[in-house]
Short mmCIF file of C-alpha atoms in Angstrom, two decimals:
data_model
loop_
_atom_site.label_atom_id
_atom_site.label_comp_id
_atom_site.label_asym_id
_atom_site.label_seq_id
_atom_site.Cartn_x
_atom_site.Cartn_y
_atom_site.Cartn_z
CA MET A 1 5.58 -3.82 30.96
CA THR A 2 8.28 -4.07 28.31
CA SER A 3 11.94 -3.12 28.19
CA LEU A 4 12.60 0.17 26.37
CA LYS A 5 15.81 -1.36 25.00
CA ASP A 6 13.87 -4.25 23.43
CA ILE A 7 11.27 -1.92 21.91
CA LEU A 8 14.04 0.16 20.31
CA TYR A 9 15.65 -2.88 18.60
CA GLY A 10 16.26 -2.05 14.95
CA VAL A 11 15.50 1.68 15.33
CA GLY A 12 18.23 3.97 13.96
CA LEU A 13 19.29 6.09 16.97
CA THR A 14 21.24 9.33 16.51
CA ALA A 15 21.59 10.27 20.21
CA VAL A 16 20.56 8.97 23.64
CA SER A 17 20.25 10.86 26.93
CA GLY A 18 19.46 8.67 29.91
CA THR A 19 19.12 4.91 30.15
CA THR A 20 17.28 2.52 27.87
CA ALA A 21 17.39 -0.13 30.61
CA LYS A 22 13.96 0.71 31.95
CA LEU A 23 10.45 -0.65 31.62
CA VAL A 24 7.71 1.16 29.74
CA ASN A 25 4.00 0.51 29.93
CA HIS A 26 2.87 1.47 26.42
CA ILE A 27 3.81 3.47 23.32
CA CYS A 28 1.91 6.72 22.61
CA PHE A 29 2.14 9.28 19.80
CA ASP A 30 -0.86 11.32 20.96
CA SER A 31 0.04 13.25 24.14
CA ARG A 32 -3.61 13.18 25.26
CA SER A 33 -3.47 9.41 25.74
CA VAL A 34 -0.17 9.28 27.69
CA ALA A 35 -0.26 7.52 31.07
CA LEU A 36 2.28 6.59 33.75
CA ASP A 37 5.54 5.04 32.46
CA ASP A 38 4.61 5.32 28.76
CA VAL A 39 7.09 6.16 26.01
CA PHE A 40 5.95 9.16 23.96
CA VAL A 41 6.94 9.36 20.29
CA ALA A 42 6.97 12.96 19.03
CA ILE A 43 5.85 13.01 15.40
CA LYS A 44 5.79 15.96 13.01
CA GLY A 45 2.34 15.75 11.41
CA THR A 46 0.52 17.77 8.78
CA GLN A 47 -1.61 19.56 11.40
CA SER A 48 0.67 19.73 14.45
CA ASP A 49 4.16 18.86 15.70
CA GLY A 50 4.36 16.34 18.52
CA HIS A 51 7.61 17.92 19.71
CA THR A 52 5.58 20.82 21.16
CA TYR A 53 3.77 18.32 23.41
CA ILE A 54 6.85 16.66 24.97
CA LYS A 55 6.49 18.57 28.28
CA LYS A 56 2.78 17.72 28.45
CA ALA A 57 3.58 14.02 27.89
CA ILE A 58 6.13 14.08 30.71
CA ASP A 59 3.66 15.84 33.02
CA LEU A 60 1.16 13.05 32.29
CA GLY A 61 3.70 10.38 33.31
CA ALA A 62 5.85 9.48 30.28
CA ASN A 63 9.24 8.17 31.39
CA SER A 64 10.80 8.15 27.90
CA ILE A 65 10.69 10.41 24.85
CA VAL A 66 11.49 9.48 21.25
CA CYS A 67 12.02 12.56 19.07
CA GLU A 68 13.80 13.94 16.02
CA THR A 69 15.14 17.01 17.89
CA MET A 70 16.21 16.94 21.54
CA PRO A 71 14.44 19.47 23.82
CA GLU A 72 16.61 22.32 25.12
CA GLU A 73 16.00 21.31 28.72
CA LEU A 74 16.48 17.65 29.66
CA ILE A 75 15.05 16.14 32.86
CA ASN A 76 17.36 13.68 34.65
CA GLU A 77 14.85 10.85 35.26
CA ILE A 78 13.57 10.94 31.67
CA SER A 79 15.18 8.98 28.82
CA TYR A 80 15.45 10.92 25.55
CA ILE A 81 16.00 8.98 22.33
CA GLU A 82 16.82 11.00 19.20
CA VAL A 83 16.03 9.40 15.84
CA GLU A 84 16.17 10.52 12.20
CA ASP A 85 12.53 9.66 11.47
CA SER A 86 9.97 9.42 14.30
CA LYS A 87 7.30 7.86 12.06
CA LYS A 88 9.63 5.06 11.00
CA ALA A 89 10.78 4.63 14.60
CA LEU A 90 7.16 4.35 15.81
CA ALA A 91 6.41 1.60 13.28
CA ILE A 92 9.44 -0.48 14.26
CA MET A 93 8.79 0.11 17.98
CA ALA A 94 5.13 -0.92 17.55
CA SER A 95 6.15 -4.14 15.84
CA ASN A 96 8.69 -4.93 18.60
CA PHE A 97 6.21 -4.05 21.35
CA TYR A 98 3.66 -6.57 20.05
CA GLY A 99 6.30 -9.27 19.42
CA ASN A 100 6.69 -8.77 15.64
CA PRO A 101 3.34 -10.42 14.85
CA SER A 102 3.66 -10.09 11.05
CA LYS A 103 6.38 -12.77 11.17
CA ASN A 104 3.89 -15.32 12.46
CA LEU A 105 1.48 -15.17 9.51
CA LYS A 106 1.57 -14.50 5.77
CA LEU A 107 0.82 -10.79 5.32
CA VAL A 108 -0.04 -9.49 1.83
CA GLY A 109 -0.25 -5.75 1.09
CA ILE A 110 -2.50 -4.42 -1.67
CA THR A 111 -1.77 -0.97 -3.09
CA GLY A 112 -3.05 1.09 -6.04
CA THR A 113 -5.55 3.88 -6.68
CA ASN A 114 -8.57 1.65 -7.24
CA GLY A 115 -9.38 -1.93 -6.31
CA LYS A 116 -7.58 -2.19 -2.95
CA THR A 117 -10.74 -2.81 -0.92
CA THR A 118 -12.26 -5.25 -3.41
CA VAL A 119 -9.07 -7.29 -3.79
CA SER A 120 -8.28 -7.44 -0.06
CA SER A 121 -11.89 -8.20 0.95
CA LEU A 122 -12.35 -10.90 -1.68
CA LEU A 123 -9.01 -12.51 -0.82
CA TYR A 124 -10.29 -12.67 2.76
CA GLN A 125 -13.51 -14.32 1.48
CA LEU A 126 -11.58 -16.73 -0.76
CA PHE A 127 -9.22 -18.01 1.94
CA LYS A 128 -12.05 -18.29 4.48
CA LYS A 129 -13.97 -20.45 1.99
CA ALA A 130 -10.79 -22.51 1.47
CA GLY A 131 -10.87 -23.34 5.20
CA TYR A 132 -8.18 -21.06 6.61
CA LYS A 133 -8.21 -18.63 9.51
CA VAL A 134 -7.81 -15.22 7.86
CA GLY A 135 -7.31 -11.58 8.83
CA LEU A 136 -8.32 -8.41 6.96
CA LEU A 137 -7.19 -4.79 7.39
CA SER A 138 -9.32 -2.72 5.00
CA THR A 139 -11.15 0.58 4.50
CA ILE A 140 -14.46 -1.10 5.30
CA LYS A 141 -13.52 -3.15 8.36
CA ILE A 142 -10.90 -5.10 10.27
CA MET A 143 -11.47 -8.84 10.58
CA VAL A 144 -9.66 -11.13 13.01
CA ASP A 145 -10.90 -14.39 11.52
CA GLU A 146 -14.63 -14.32 12.41
CA LYS A 147 -14.57 -11.22 14.65
CA GLU A 148 -15.24 -7.79 13.09
CA TYR A 149 -13.84 -4.41 14.22
CA THR A 150 -14.61 -0.96 12.83
CA THR A 151 -11.94 1.09 11.07
CA THR A 152 -11.46 4.80 10.27
CA HIS A 153 -8.45 4.80 7.91
CA THR A 154 -7.48 2.83 4.81
CA THR A 155 -4.17 2.02 6.50
CA PRO A 156 -4.39 2.30 10.32
CA ASP A 157 -1.53 3.72 12.40
CA ALA A 158 1.39 1.39 13.17
CA LEU A 159 0.25 0.64 16.74
CA THR A 160 -3.24 -0.31 15.58
CA ILE A 161 -1.88 -2.50 12.75
CA ASN A 162 0.38 -4.44 15.12
CA LYS A 163 -2.28 -4.69 17.84
CA TYR A 164 -4.64 -6.43 15.42
CA LEU A 165 -1.88 -8.57 13.91
CA SER A 166 -1.07 -9.66 17.47
CA LEU A 167 -4.75 -10.57 18.01
CA MET A 168 -4.58 -12.54 14.77
CA ASN A 169 -1.58 -14.46 16.15
CA GLU A 170 -3.59 -15.32 19.27
CA GLU A 171 -6.46 -16.60 17.11
CA GLY A 172 -4.15 -18.71 14.93
CA VAL A 173 -4.68 -16.67 11.76
CA GLU A 174 -2.52 -17.93 8.87
CA PHE A 175 -3.08 -15.24 6.20
CA CYS A 176 -3.80 -11.52 6.44
CA PHE A 177 -4.71 -9.19 3.57
CA MET A 178 -4.08 -5.50 4.11
CA GLU A 179 -4.83 -2.36 2.12
CA ALA A 180 -1.73 -0.18 1.87
CA SER A 181 -2.60 3.42 0.95
CA SER A 182 -0.05 5.93 -0.31
CA HIS A 183 -0.65 7.98 2.86
CA GLY A 184 0.00 4.98 5.08
CA ILE A 185 3.15 3.96 3.21
CA ASP A 186 4.48 7.54 3.09
CA GLN A 187 3.84 7.98 6.81
CA ARG A 188 5.88 4.82 7.47
CA ARG A 189 2.93 2.94 9.02
CA THR A 190 3.95 -0.25 7.20
CA ASN A 191 7.62 -0.13 8.29
CA GLY A 192 8.66 -2.96 10.56
CA LEU A 193 6.17 -5.36 8.96
CA LEU A 194 7.29 -8.55 7.21
CA PHE A 195 5.27 -8.95 4.01
CA ALA A 196 4.84 -12.29 2.27
CA GLY A 197 3.74 -10.44 -0.85
CA ALA A 198 2.41 -7.23 -2.37
CA ILE A 199 -0.10 -6.52 -5.14
CA PHE A 200 -0.26 -3.44 -7.40
CA THR A 201 -3.69 -2.82 -8.95
CA ASN A 202 -3.38 0.45 -10.92
CA LEU A 203 -2.34 4.08 -10.61
CA THR A 204 -4.47 7.06 -11.61
CA HIS A 205 -5.17 10.64 -10.56
CA ASP A 206 -5.75 10.90 -6.78
CA HIS A 207 -4.42 12.38 -3.52
CA LEU A 208 -2.49 15.22 -5.16
CA ASP A 209 -3.63 17.34 -2.19
CA TYR A 210 -1.23 15.23 -0.09
CA HIS A 211 1.43 14.24 -2.62
CA SER A 212 2.55 17.38 -4.41
CA THR A 213 3.24 15.55 -7.69
CA PHE A 214 2.06 12.39 -9.43
CA ALA A 215 5.65 11.06 -9.26
CA GLU A 216 5.62 11.38 -5.46
CA TYR A 217 2.28 9.55 -5.32
CA ARG A 218 3.65 6.76 -7.56
CA ASP A 219 6.91 6.48 -5.61
CA ALA A 220 5.07 6.20 -2.29
CA LYS A 221 3.30 3.10 -3.62
CA LYS A 222 6.51 1.81 -5.20
CA SER A 223 8.34 1.95 -1.85
CA LEU A 224 6.13 -0.90 -0.59
CA PHE A 225 7.65 -3.11 -3.31
CA ASP A 226 11.15 -1.70 -2.78
CA GLY A 227 11.04 -2.91 0.83
CA LEU A 228 9.89 -6.49 0.13
CA PRO A 229 12.27 -9.30 1.15
CA LYS A 230 13.60 -11.95 -1.25
CA THR A 231 11.17 -14.49 0.19
CA ALA A 232 8.12 -12.44 -0.85
CA PHE A 233 6.27 -12.14 -4.16
CA ALA A 234 5.58 -8.89 -6.03
CA LEU A 235 2.48 -9.06 -8.26
CA SER A 236 1.84 -6.16 -10.64
CA ASN A 237 -0.78 -5.17 -13.23
CA LEU A 238 1.15 -5.08 -16.49
CA ASP A 239 -1.65 -3.29 -18.37
CA ASP A 240 -1.04 -0.23 -16.19
CA LYS A 241 1.81 1.95 -17.49
CA ASN A 242 3.31 2.02 -13.98
CA GLY A 243 3.12 -1.76 -13.59
CA LEU A 244 6.78 -2.37 -14.43
CA VAL A 245 7.91 0.68 -12.47
CA MET A 246 6.62 -0.98 -9.28
CA LEU A 247 8.88 -3.99 -9.90
CA GLN A 248 12.07 -2.10 -10.82
CA ASN A 249 13.95 -2.28 -7.51
CA THR A 250 12.21 -5.04 -5.59
CA LYS A 251 14.15 -8.00 -4.21
CA ALA A 252 10.97 -10.10 -4.25
CA LYS A 253 10.02 -12.66 -6.89
CA LYS A 254 8.31 -10.75 -9.72
CA TYR A 255 4.98 -11.75 -11.27
CA THR A 256 2.59 -9.92 -13.60
CA TYR A 257 -1.08 -10.12 -14.58
CA ALA A 258 -2.97 -8.53 -17.50
CA LEU A 259 -5.99 -8.67 -19.77
CA LYS A 260 -4.38 -6.96 -22.78
CA THR A 261 -0.67 -7.77 -22.52
CA TYR A 262 1.38 -10.95 -22.31
CA ALA A 263 1.84 -11.67 -18.60
CA ASP A 264 2.34 -14.51 -16.09
CA TYR A 265 -1.39 -14.51 -15.38
CA ARG A 266 -3.88 -13.63 -18.11
CA ALA A 267 -7.66 -13.44 -18.44
CA GLN A 268 -10.19 -12.79 -21.19
CA ILE A 269 -13.73 -11.44 -20.81
CA LEU A 270 -16.15 -13.69 -22.73
CA GLU A 271 -19.48 -12.26 -21.53
CA ASN A 272 -20.50 -9.29 -19.38
CA GLN A 273 -24.02 -8.60 -18.04
CA PHE A 274 -25.74 -7.27 -14.91
CA SER A 275 -25.92 -10.72 -13.35
CA GLY A 276 -22.15 -11.21 -13.70
CA GLN A 277 -19.45 -11.98 -16.25
CA LEU A 278 -17.82 -14.99 -17.87
CA LEU A 279 -14.02 -15.00 -17.81
CA LYS A 280 -11.42 -17.32 -19.30
CA ILE A 281 -8.40 -17.84 -17.02
CA ASP A 282 -5.72 -20.47 -17.73
CA ASN A 283 -7.98 -22.01 -20.42
CA ASN A 284 -10.74 -22.48 -17.83
CA GLU A 285 -14.05 -20.63 -17.94
CA LEU A 286 -15.18 -18.88 -14.76
CA TRP A 287 -18.55 -17.28 -14.03
CA THR A 288 -18.31 -14.49 -11.43
CA LYS A 289 -20.97 -12.24 -9.90
CA LEU A 290 -18.58 -9.29 -10.15
CA ILE A 291 -19.28 -7.06 -13.15
CA GLY A 292 -17.06 -5.03 -15.48
CA GLN A 293 -13.51 -4.93 -16.80
CA PHE A 294 -12.18 -3.35 -13.59
CA ASN A 295 -13.49 -6.37 -11.68
CA ALA A 296 -11.95 -8.74 -14.23
CA TYR A 297 -8.57 -7.25 -13.20
CA ASN A 298 -9.48 -7.66 -9.52
CA ILE A 299 -10.52 -11.31 -10.03
CA LEU A 300 -7.31 -12.03 -11.94
CA ALA A 301 -5.17 -10.47 -9.17
CA ILE A 302 -7.00 -12.62 -6.61
CA TYR A 303 -6.54 -15.76 -8.72
CA ALA A 304 -2.80 -15.07 -9.08
CA THR A 305 -2.40 -14.37 -5.36
CA GLY A 306 -4.20 -17.57 -4.42
CA ASP A 307 -1.86 -19.51 -6.69
CA LEU A 308 1.26 -17.77 -5.31
CA LEU A 309 0.14 -18.54 -1.75
CA GLY A 310 -0.24 -22.23 -2.54
CA LEU A 311 -3.91 -22.87 -3.28
CA GLU A 312 -4.81 -25.33 -6.04
CA LYS A 313 -5.76 -23.50 -9.28
CA ILE A 314 -8.96 -25.49 -9.84
CA GLU A 315 -9.98 -24.87 -6.23
CA ILE A 316 -9.35 -21.11 -6.65
CA LEU A 317 -11.58 -21.00 -9.76
CA ARG A 318 -14.36 -22.89 -7.95
CA LEU A 319 -14.22 -20.54 -4.95
CA LEU A 320 -14.01 -17.40 -7.11
CA SER A 321 -17.39 -18.26 -8.61
CA GLU A 322 -18.90 -18.17 -5.09
CA LEU A 323 -17.55 -14.76 -4.07
CA GLU A 324 -20.04 -12.00 -3.27
CA ASN A 325 -19.57 -8.35 -4.23
CA VAL A 326 -18.13 -5.98 -1.62
CA ASP A 327 -20.47 -3.40 -0.05
CA GLY A 328 -20.50 -0.15 -1.99
CA ARG A 329 -18.60 -1.56 -4.97
CA PHE A 330 -21.02 -1.76 -7.93
CA GLN A 331 -23.71 -2.69 -5.41
CA TYR A 332 -27.04 -2.64 -7.22
CA PHE A 333 -30.69 -3.58 -7.09
CA ILE A 334 -33.59 -3.36 -9.55
CA SER A 335 -36.78 -1.75 -8.27
CA LYS A 336 -40.35 -2.88 -9.01
CA GLN A 337 -40.53 -0.08 -11.60
CA ARG A 338 -37.52 -1.78 -13.35
CA ILE A 339 -35.20 1.07 -12.43
CA THR A 340 -31.65 -0.09 -11.71
CA ALA A 341 -29.86 1.75 -8.87
CA ILE A 342 -26.09 1.31 -8.53
CA VAL A 343 -24.03 2.49 -5.55
CA ASP A 344 -20.27 2.68 -6.09
CA TYR A 345 -17.32 4.15 -4.19
CA ALA A 346 -15.93 5.69 -7.41
CA HIS A 347 -14.37 8.92 -6.13
CA THR A 348 -11.53 9.29 -8.63
CA PRO A 349 -11.77 10.16 -12.35
CA ASP A 350 -10.55 6.72 -13.44
CA ALA A 351 -12.92 4.85 -11.11
CA LEU A 352 -15.90 6.95 -12.26
CA LYS A 353 -15.01 6.34 -15.92
CA ASN A 354 -14.63 2.59 -15.28
CA VAL A 355 -18.07 2.35 -13.68
CA LEU A 356 -19.75 4.41 -16.42
CA ASP A 357 -17.94 2.38 -19.10
CA THR A 358 -19.27 -0.79 -17.49
CA ILE A 359 -22.83 0.57 -17.35
CA SER A 360 -22.60 1.70 -20.99
CA ALA A 361 -21.44 -1.75 -22.06
CA LEU A 362 -24.37 -3.40 -20.26
CA ARG A 363 -27.18 -1.14 -21.50
CA THR A 364 -29.14 -1.88 -24.67
CA GLY A 365 -29.11 1.78 -25.72
CA ASN A 366 -32.63 2.83 -24.77
CA GLU A 367 -31.97 3.36 -21.06
CA ASN A 368 -30.95 6.72 -19.63
CA ILE A 369 -28.00 6.90 -17.26
CA ILE A 370 -28.63 9.35 -14.41
CA THR A 371 -25.50 10.02 -12.35
CA VAL A 372 -25.44 11.57 -8.87
CA VAL A 373 -21.89 12.58 -7.95
CA GLY A 374 -19.89 14.95 -5.78
CA CYS A 375 -16.29 15.43 -4.67
CA GLY A 376 -14.85 15.39 -1.15
CA GLY A 377 -13.99 18.67 0.57
CA ASP A 378 -10.45 19.44 1.79
CA ARG A 379 -9.06 16.96 -0.73
CA ASP A 380 -7.43 17.07 -4.17
CA LYS A 381 -9.20 19.93 -5.98
CA SER A 382 -7.60 19.28 -9.36
CA LYS A 383 -9.74 16.20 -9.98
CA ARG A 384 -13.07 18.07 -9.55
CA PRO A 385 -13.41 19.46 -13.10
CA VAL A 386 -12.21 16.10 -14.48
CA MET A 387 -14.92 14.28 -12.52
CA GLY A 388 -17.46 16.84 -13.77
CA HIS A 389 -16.34 16.31 -17.37
CA ILE A 390 -16.50 12.50 -17.17
CA ALA A 391 -19.92 12.42 -15.48
CA SER A 392 -21.48 14.92 -17.90
CA SER A 393 -20.04 13.40 -21.07
CA MET A 394 -20.92 9.79 -20.19
CA SER A 395 -24.42 10.26 -18.66
CA ASN A 396 -27.80 11.40 -19.99
CA LYS A 397 -28.46 13.44 -16.86
CA VAL A 398 -26.11 14.45 -14.02
CA ILE A 399 -26.82 15.84 -10.56
CA PHE A 400 -23.81 17.44 -8.88
CA THR A 401 -24.19 17.28 -5.11
CA SER A 402 -22.34 16.98 -1.80
CA ASP A 403 -20.02 14.08 -1.06
CA ASN A 404 -18.21 14.68 2.24
CA PRO A 405 -17.83 18.49 2.10
CA ARG A 406 -15.89 18.59 5.40
CA THR A 407 -14.93 22.26 5.97
CA GLU A 408 -15.59 23.48 2.41
CA PRO A 409 -18.87 25.04 1.20
CA PRO A 410 -20.61 22.41 -0.99
CA ASN A 411 -21.54 25.03 -3.62
CA THR A 412 -17.83 25.86 -4.09
CA ILE A 413 -17.02 22.19 -4.75
CA ILE A 414 -19.96 21.88 -7.15
CA SER A 415 -18.86 25.02 -9.06
CA GLU A 416 -15.38 23.53 -9.51
CA MET A 417 -16.94 20.34 -10.89
CA GLU A 418 -19.13 22.36 -13.26
CA ALA A 419 -15.99 24.02 -14.66
CA GLY A 420 -15.17 20.72 -16.42
CA VAL A 421 -18.51 20.45 -18.21
CA GLU A 422 -18.31 21.13 -21.96
CA PRO A 423 -20.89 23.57 -23.47
CA GLN A 424 -22.85 20.84 -25.26
CA ASN A 425 -23.38 19.03 -21.92
CA VAL A 426 -24.47 22.00 -19.78
CA LYS A 427 -28.19 21.23 -20.26
CA LYS A 428 -27.69 17.79 -18.71
CA ILE A 429 -26.61 19.27 -15.37
CA LEU A 430 -28.53 19.92 -12.18
CA ALA A 431 -26.88 21.18 -8.98
CA ILE A 432 -28.53 20.09 -5.71
CA GLU A 433 -26.37 20.56 -2.60
CA ASN A 434 -28.42 18.29 -0.34
CA ARG A 435 -27.38 14.73 -1.25
CA GLU A 436 -30.62 13.10 -0.08
CA GLN A 437 -32.64 15.55 -2.19
CA ALA A 438 -30.32 14.87 -5.14
CA ILE A 439 -31.00 11.12 -4.81
CA LYS A 440 -34.76 11.73 -4.59
CA THR A 441 -34.64 13.91 -7.70
CA ALA A 442 -32.70 11.26 -9.63
CA CYS A 443 -35.34 8.68 -8.71
CA GLN A 444 -38.15 11.03 -9.81
CA LEU A 445 -36.41 11.64 -13.16
CA ALA A 446 -35.95 7.93 -13.85
CA ASP A 447 -38.34 5.89 -15.98
CA ALA A 448 -38.57 2.11 -16.32
CA GLN A 449 -35.29 0.54 -17.55
CA ASP A 450 -33.25 3.66 -16.62
CA ILE A 451 -30.05 3.34 -14.57
CA ILE A 452 -29.20 5.56 -11.58
CA LEU A 453 -25.56 5.70 -10.48
CA LEU A 454 -24.77 7.08 -7.01
CA ALA A 455 -21.02 7.61 -7.09
CA GLY A 456 -18.42 8.56 -4.50
CA LYS A 457 -19.53 7.30 -1.10
CA GLY A 458 -20.05 3.58 -1.64
CA HIS A 459 -19.92 1.68 1.65
CA GLU A 460 -19.82 4.83 3.81
CA THR A 461 -22.73 5.16 6.25
CA TYR A 462 -22.07 8.79 7.15
CA GLN A 463 -21.52 12.25 5.68
CA GLU A 464 -18.79 14.55 7.01
CA THR A 465 -19.66 18.24 7.36
CA ASN A 466 -17.75 20.80 9.45
CA GLY A 467 -16.24 18.20 11.74
CA ASN A 468 -19.53 16.36 12.27
CA ARG A 469 -20.55 12.94 10.96
CA ILE A 470 -24.22 12.51 10.25
CA GLU A 471 -25.80 9.17 9.42
CA PHE A 472 -26.06 8.76 5.66
CA ASP A 473 -26.23 5.59 3.55
CA ASP A 474 -26.65 5.95 -0.23
CA PHE A 475 -27.91 2.39 -0.68
CA LYS A 476 -30.55 2.58 2.09
CA ILE A 477 -31.78 5.98 0.89
CA VAL A 478 -32.14 5.11 -2.80
CA ARG A 479 -33.86 1.80 -1.97
CA LYS A 480 -36.37 3.56 0.31
CA VAL A 481 -37.04 6.36 -2.17
CA LEU A 482 -37.74 3.93 -5.01
CA GLU A 483 -39.94 1.79 -2.75
CA ASP A 484 -41.93 4.90 -1.69
CA LEU A 485 -42.33 5.98 -5.31
CA ASN A 486 -43.68 2.55 -6.14
CA LYS A 487 -46.35 2.92 -3.43
#
């Protein structure tokens, strides 16, 4: 058990009723998981307000309550702690509870619309190859050096983050690379963490279902940099128009990277093909298996981060050439019929355009591009017609289908995507709600040398419909379909 007073160190308290000189067993923000002598943190969420569950938490055994508004009736044996921001309080409390584990390793946060998973995962690969014990907190998985854990959010809740950072401390991990989503930053999940550095990849249209304006979305990401200490580094993509905005108020040491602009770290694409690309970085040539301009930015960010964290530049270049692509990020294979199938997580307009630009640059001109794409339900609706426009204008044939429809009817989502298709591209479009059938149809339409792009789900091995998750893996399905067609 831990002292409530110690857990509350650094939390801005506005009022206290009862003593903080008591022991608590654990911190909970979900009343359903409260047990004897826990402290319950009441959080106002998007779906429900934890303050309505304070009585339930006490009935289940909580001996302390942290809240933004004191209950009308106070129970003598219970300690009530009033704070301005419960989410921020939870993050600081979680860090204290686990012994401030971020202070015992070098934690680097990666934020941006696209590239977070690739950059964080490849930094993990790079530092492992360099001989270090490394941690990873990403969309795809959590790694505590060699041990893998599953994950459900881009940025886990504050308790989960600190639990795994604490495990990393136990395993002697020296570096940890962590995706920092705008949701996670806005919900204060990263508060209380000591970052050694932060990386900004890019900023494009996304999550406007959560952030009411683009400025709010940008500022959520910027706040990660605003909170960096003087000892940290802030690395930003200068080719993105928001690159300098990220660095405006940070106390950290500022560094930039770019392909098109003068920056601290620069790269040039010399060759680009399906087997990889040749880059020039610091007057050294580097062959990487990662394809496309968007990956050139990712590689450059990784190179810069390795340098800023103390690796030798020549060693970084050598290790970069060995890195393998991340699951669901321009993951491709070529079938026996010479059909190329590409699976990519592109679920934003900019990411979809980047992938299609890359494919267009690699084709000789005779191949058809057949794109299978959908949009997620219960998410930013404004990007649907934009996605429809990009897919239809940059492909020879497009099949609009389900992504993760969640609680929305798939045909409604597809109709909203079709609204962005220009008249001259209407004949290119097919609408097939069932994603597996859409993939099969794309394979049947393809001839030798054609390219099939399955966009939106990437590494995901499930499909979300009406609260249920069914097993679904784009890469496995397209591989099997093409193999069956070959038979």
